[in-house]
Amino acid sequence: MTSVDGKILTDKWGSDPKVKALAENFEKAHEELGVKAWLVGRTTMEKDFTDFAAPILKKGHQEVPRTDFVAEHTAESFAIAIDGQAKLGWEEPTMQGDHVITILTTAVPDAYLAHLQDIGVSYIFAGEKKINLKTALEKLTSLFGIKKLMLEGGAHINGSFLNEQLIDELHQLLLPLADGTKETSTLFEIEQSEKRNGATVLKLHDVKRMEDDVLWLTYKFDY
């Protein structure tokens, strides 16, 4: 969901009821797409979902092997976080009814892993110091049967997936409002030192007009 100038942070858009009504289209699209697994980066998860809760470390001496942990669960939907340095504070194994899976590096503390096991949060390892996205996706499929995933920000996670050519389809809700701020994140952001190629070419697949002049644009990727 973006403004016409490509910005994605709704907290910069003010408290006008008209703006809030426009932003509600995001959840409508989320439900209509119906994908049972969604993924966000650590910054988005702590800002929008965990309320900046500090990481919890289990007391006492802990030694936890660096093997993936699939907690017991009955959920068919998943809330997934990229959190390589274990900065998210988890207090329960579900998020809005979805089973939580956190993607970590092997550098995280033993006491953090012990706490996740105690409360039933699943975790997978996808690198020693930096997350390897391809490894993470392969494990989400092999361990949890996830074959389709909704990537929902923020800008750096979106950019990382784009940089690795791991996005098949883009659904962009274009809201009829202009942000105008310089510091606000855009839909995709990649550090210049990490960017591999030039611009990515997309193919327009569908355009749908929603309520209040919102456009739902669907693109296919042409790598």
Tab-separated table of C-alpha atoms in Angstrom:
chain	number	residue	atom	x	y	z
A	1	MET	CA	0.000	0.000	0.000
A	2	THR	CA	1.584	3.256	-1.129
A	3	SER	CA	0.888	6.914	-1.665
A	4	VAL	CA	1.088	8.193	-5.247
A	5	ASP	CA	4.727	9.090	-4.538
A	6	GLY	CA	5.560	5.549	-3.466
A	7	LYS	CA	5.712	6.030	0.321
A	8	ILE	CA	4.594	3.245	2.661
A	9	LEU	CA	4.615	4.514	6.269
A	10	THR	CA	1.030	5.332	7.207
A	11	ASP	CA	1.993	7.029	10.484
A	12	LYS	CA	3.296	9.938	8.395
A	13	TRP	CA	-0.098	10.500	6.806
A	14	GLY	CA	-1.855	12.160	9.732
A	15	SER	CA	-5.099	11.383	11.533
A	16	ASP	CA	-7.661	12.595	9.015
A	17	PRO	CA	-10.601	10.109	8.976
A	18	LYS	CA	-10.426	10.046	5.170
A	19	VAL	CA	-6.807	8.880	5.319
A	20	LYS	CA	-7.629	6.190	7.894
A	21	ALA	CA	-10.479	4.963	5.697
A	22	LEU	CA	-8.105	4.675	2.743
A	23	ALA	CA	-5.585	2.706	4.803
A	24	GLU	CA	-8.233	0.135	5.750
A	25	ASN	CA	-8.074	-1.178	2.199
A	26	PHE	CA	-4.821	-2.965	3.070
A	27	GLU	CA	-6.534	-5.488	5.347
A	28	LYS	CA	-9.348	-5.907	2.825
A	29	ALA	CA	-6.822	-6.872	0.156
A	30	HIS	CA	-4.960	-9.107	2.617
A	31	GLU	CA	-8.130	-11.078	3.313
A	32	GLU	CA	-9.152	-11.244	-0.345
A	33	LEU	CA	-5.779	-12.636	-1.399
A	34	GLY	CA	-6.210	-15.330	1.242
A	35	VAL	CA	-2.566	-16.399	1.501
A	36	LYS	CA	-2.088	-18.266	4.789
A	37	ALA	CA	1.481	-17.151	5.524
A	38	TRP	CA	2.764	-13.582	5.799
A	39	LEU	CA	6.254	-12.269	6.435
A	40	VAL	CA	7.634	-8.959	7.670
A	41	GLY	CA	10.988	-7.649	8.802
A	42	ARG	CA	11.992	-7.057	12.394
A	43	THR	CA	11.333	-3.303	12.288
A	44	THR	CA	7.797	-3.732	10.970
A	45	MET	CA	7.021	-6.556	13.390
A	46	GLU	CA	8.086	-4.637	16.493
A	47	LYS	CA	6.422	-1.394	15.381
A	48	ASP	CA	3.099	-2.812	14.251
A	49	PHE	CA	2.696	-6.050	16.207
A	50	THR	CA	4.943	-6.662	19.245
A	51	ASP	CA	4.908	-3.054	20.506
A	52	PHE	CA	8.714	-2.905	20.801
A	53	ALA	CA	8.803	-5.626	23.473
A	54	ALA	CA	12.373	-6.421	24.563
A	55	PRO	CA	13.809	-9.894	23.852
A	56	ILE	CA	13.355	-12.367	26.694
A	57	LEU	CA	16.237	-14.563	27.848
A	58	LYS	CA	15.572	-17.664	29.945
A	59	LYS	CA	17.375	-17.533	33.271
A	60	GLY	CA	20.042	-20.071	34.149
A	61	HIS	CA	22.702	-21.759	32.079
A	62	GLN	CA	21.375	-22.782	28.676
A	63	GLU	CA	22.971	-24.795	25.890
A	64	VAL	CA	20.737	-25.082	22.855
A	65	PRO	CA	21.867	-26.785	19.626
A	66	ARG	CA	21.603	-24.743	16.458
A	67	THR	CA	18.937	-26.907	14.876
A	68	ASP	CA	15.580	-25.720	13.589
A	69	PHE	CA	12.705	-25.931	16.060
A	70	VAL	CA	9.157	-26.694	14.880
A	71	ALA	CA	6.853	-26.160	17.841
A	72	GLU	CA	3.648	-28.109	18.275
A	73	HIS	CA	0.781	-26.210	16.702
A	74	THR	CA	-2.565	-26.740	15.027
A	75	ALA	CA	-2.614	-23.485	13.052
A	76	GLU	CA	-2.841	-23.528	9.288
A	77	SER	CA	-1.692	-19.911	8.972
A	78	PHE	CA	1.661	-18.378	9.881
A	79	ALA	CA	3.118	-15.038	11.001
A	80	ILE	CA	6.794	-14.978	10.042
A	81	ALA	CA	9.490	-12.532	11.128
A	82	ILE	CA	13.003	-11.968	9.812
A	83	ASP	CA	15.021	-11.298	12.968
A	84	GLY	CA	18.637	-12.250	12.442
A	85	GLN	CA	19.928	-10.756	15.692
A	86	ALA	CA	17.077	-11.857	18.016
A	87	LYS	CA	15.786	-8.391	18.858
A	88	LEU	CA	12.068	-9.241	18.981
A	89	GLY	CA	10.407	-9.975	22.297
A	90	TRP	CA	7.955	-12.884	22.056
A	91	GLU	CA	5.503	-13.654	24.840
A	92	GLU	CA	3.167	-16.077	23.076
A	93	PRO	CA	3.329	-18.443	20.082
A	94	THR	CA	0.538	-16.875	18.025
A	95	MET	CA	-0.003	-13.534	16.319
A	96	GLN	CA	-3.615	-12.702	15.474
A	97	GLY	CA	-4.346	-16.430	15.417
A	98	ASP	CA	-1.354	-17.286	13.228
A	99	HIS	CA	1.487	-19.508	14.449
A	100	VAL	CA	4.697	-17.512	14.873
A	101	ILE	CA	7.870	-18.518	13.047
A	102	THR	CA	10.983	-16.417	13.520
A	103	ILE	CA	13.960	-16.608	11.173
A	104	LEU	CA	17.302	-16.294	12.965
A	105	THR	CA	21.037	-16.556	12.501
A	106	THR	CA	23.081	-19.040	14.508
A	107	ALA	CA	24.705	-16.102	16.356
A	108	VAL	CA	21.687	-15.560	18.645
A	109	PRO	CA	21.963	-16.345	22.410
A	110	ASP	CA	21.145	-19.800	23.792
A	111	ALA	CA	18.901	-18.251	26.441
A	112	TYR	CA	16.795	-16.607	23.729
A	113	LEU	CA	16.251	-19.943	21.974
A	114	ALA	CA	15.395	-21.624	25.261
A	115	HIS	CA	12.682	-19.062	25.891
A	116	LEU	CA	11.200	-19.554	22.407
A	117	GLN	CA	11.036	-23.294	22.983
A	118	ASP	CA	9.350	-22.782	26.357
A	119	ILE	CA	6.539	-20.655	24.906
A	120	GLY	CA	6.169	-22.637	21.668
A	121	VAL	CA	7.461	-20.202	19.049
A	122	SER	CA	8.975	-21.982	16.054
A	123	TYR	CA	12.325	-20.848	14.704
A	124	ILE	CA	14.603	-21.673	11.799
A	125	PHE	CA	18.219	-20.765	11.117
A	126	ALA	CA	19.171	-19.212	7.795
A	127	GLY	CA	22.779	-18.124	8.136
A	128	GLU	CA	25.588	-17.608	10.631
A	129	LYS	CA	25.633	-13.815	10.887
A	130	LYS	CA	23.385	-12.689	8.019
A	131	ILE	CA	20.059	-14.090	6.831
A	132	ASN	CA	20.130	-16.060	3.589
A	133	LEU	CA	16.655	-15.554	2.167
A	134	LYS	CA	16.768	-18.516	-0.216
A	135	THR	CA	17.660	-20.847	2.655
A	136	ALA	CA	14.841	-19.376	4.737
A	137	LEU	CA	12.274	-19.943	1.985
A	138	GLU	CA	13.436	-23.509	1.384
A	139	LYS	CA	13.027	-24.315	5.084
A	140	LEU	CA	9.596	-22.685	5.294
A	141	THR	CA	8.504	-25.051	2.538
A	142	SER	CA	10.203	-28.216	3.794
A	143	LEU	CA	9.381	-27.785	7.503
A	144	PHE	CA	5.980	-26.077	7.402
A	145	GLY	CA	4.630	-26.844	3.928
A	146	ILE	CA	4.443	-23.137	3.029
A	147	LYS	CA	4.372	-22.798	-0.745
A	148	LYS	CA	2.962	-19.287	-1.070
A	149	LEU	CA	4.001	-16.328	1.050
A	150	MET	CA	2.812	-12.737	1.369
A	151	LEU	CA	5.719	-10.336	1.804
A	152	GLU	CA	4.436	-7.258	3.640
A	153	GLY	CA	7.422	-5.021	4.365
A	154	GLY	CA	9.152	-2.968	5.410
A	155	ALA	CA	11.112	-1.341	2.660
A	156	HIS	CA	14.443	-3.057	3.347
A	157	ILE	CA	12.974	-6.569	3.509
A	158	ASN	CA	10.991	-5.872	0.335
A	159	GLY	CA	14.190	-4.609	-1.259
A	160	SER	CA	16.184	-7.640	-0.131
A	161	PHE	CA	13.696	-10.053	-1.699
A	162	LEU	CA	13.658	-7.967	-4.879
A	163	ASN	CA	17.459	-7.925	-4.987
A	164	GLU	CA	17.506	-11.733	-4.750
A	165	GLN	CA	14.790	-12.035	-7.436
A	166	LEU	CA	12.513	-13.894	-5.025
A	167	ILE	CA	9.259	-12.055	-5.755
A	168	ASP	CA	6.858	-13.522	-8.288
A	169	GLU	CA	3.980	-11.082	-8.069
A	170	LEU	CA	3.351	-7.564	-6.742
A	171	HIS	CA	-0.007	-6.366	-5.473
A	172	GLN	CA	0.169	-2.596	-4.971
A	173	LEU	CA	-2.693	-0.583	-3.546
A	174	LEU	CA	-2.173	2.920	-4.889
A	175	LEU	CA	-3.941	5.351	-2.559
A	176	PRO	CA	-5.106	8.755	-3.801
A	177	LEU	CA	-2.888	10.735	-1.439
A	178	ALA	CA	0.548	12.329	-1.593
A	179	ASP	CA	3.065	11.914	1.220
A	180	GLY	CA	5.650	14.508	0.232
A	181	THR	CA	8.159	13.796	3.011
A	182	LYS	CA	11.786	13.066	2.177
A	183	GLU	CA	12.549	10.714	5.054
A	184	THR	CA	9.645	8.288	4.570
A	185	SER	CA	10.435	4.807	3.241
A	186	THR	CA	9.392	3.763	-0.241
A	187	LEU	CA	8.111	0.365	-1.366
A	188	PHE	CA	11.556	-1.105	-2.134
A	189	GLU	CA	14.868	0.072	-0.694
A	190	ILE	CA	18.244	-1.580	-1.374
A	191	GLU	CA	21.622	-0.359	-0.140
A	192	GLN	CA	23.666	0.783	-3.133
A	193	SER	CA	26.591	-1.387	-2.017
A	194	GLU	CA	24.358	-4.490	-2.161
A	195	LYS	CA	22.314	-3.767	-5.285
A	196	ARG	CA	23.036	-6.359	-7.940
A	197	ASN	CA	21.330	-5.119	-11.087
A	198	GLY	CA	19.592	-2.130	-12.584
A	199	ALA	CA	15.844	-1.617	-12.457
A	200	THR	CA	13.578	-4.672	-12.412
A	201	VAL	CA	11.065	-4.842	-15.259
A	202	LEU	CA	7.475	-5.759	-14.333
A	203	LYS	CA	4.491	-6.712	-16.457
A	204	LEU	CA	1.083	-5.265	-15.608
A	205	HIS	CA	-1.327	-8.150	-15.058
A	206	ASP	CA	-4.473	-6.497	-13.719
A	207	VAL	CA	-5.939	-3.159	-12.586
A	208	LYS	CA	-8.924	-2.965	-10.277
A	209	ARG	CA	-10.637	0.144	-8.947
A	210	MET	CA	-11.617	-0.141	-5.283
A	211	GLU	CA	-13.694	2.169	-3.108
A	212	ASP	CA	-12.567	5.787	-2.623
A	213	ASP	CA	-10.483	5.841	-5.826
A	214	VAL	CA	-7.945	3.261	-4.630
A	215	LEU	CA	-6.281	1.344	-7.466
A	216	TRP	CA	-5.267	-2.289	-6.955
A	217	LEU	CA	-2.408	-2.914	-9.371
A	218	THR	CA	-1.145	-6.455	-9.964
A	219	TYR	CA	2.235	-6.960	-11.620
A	220	LYS	CA	4.125	-10.060	-12.658
A	221	PHE	CA	7.921	-10.031	-12.445
A	222	ASP	CA	10.060	-10.489	-15.553
A	223	TYR	CA	13.536	-11.389	-14.304
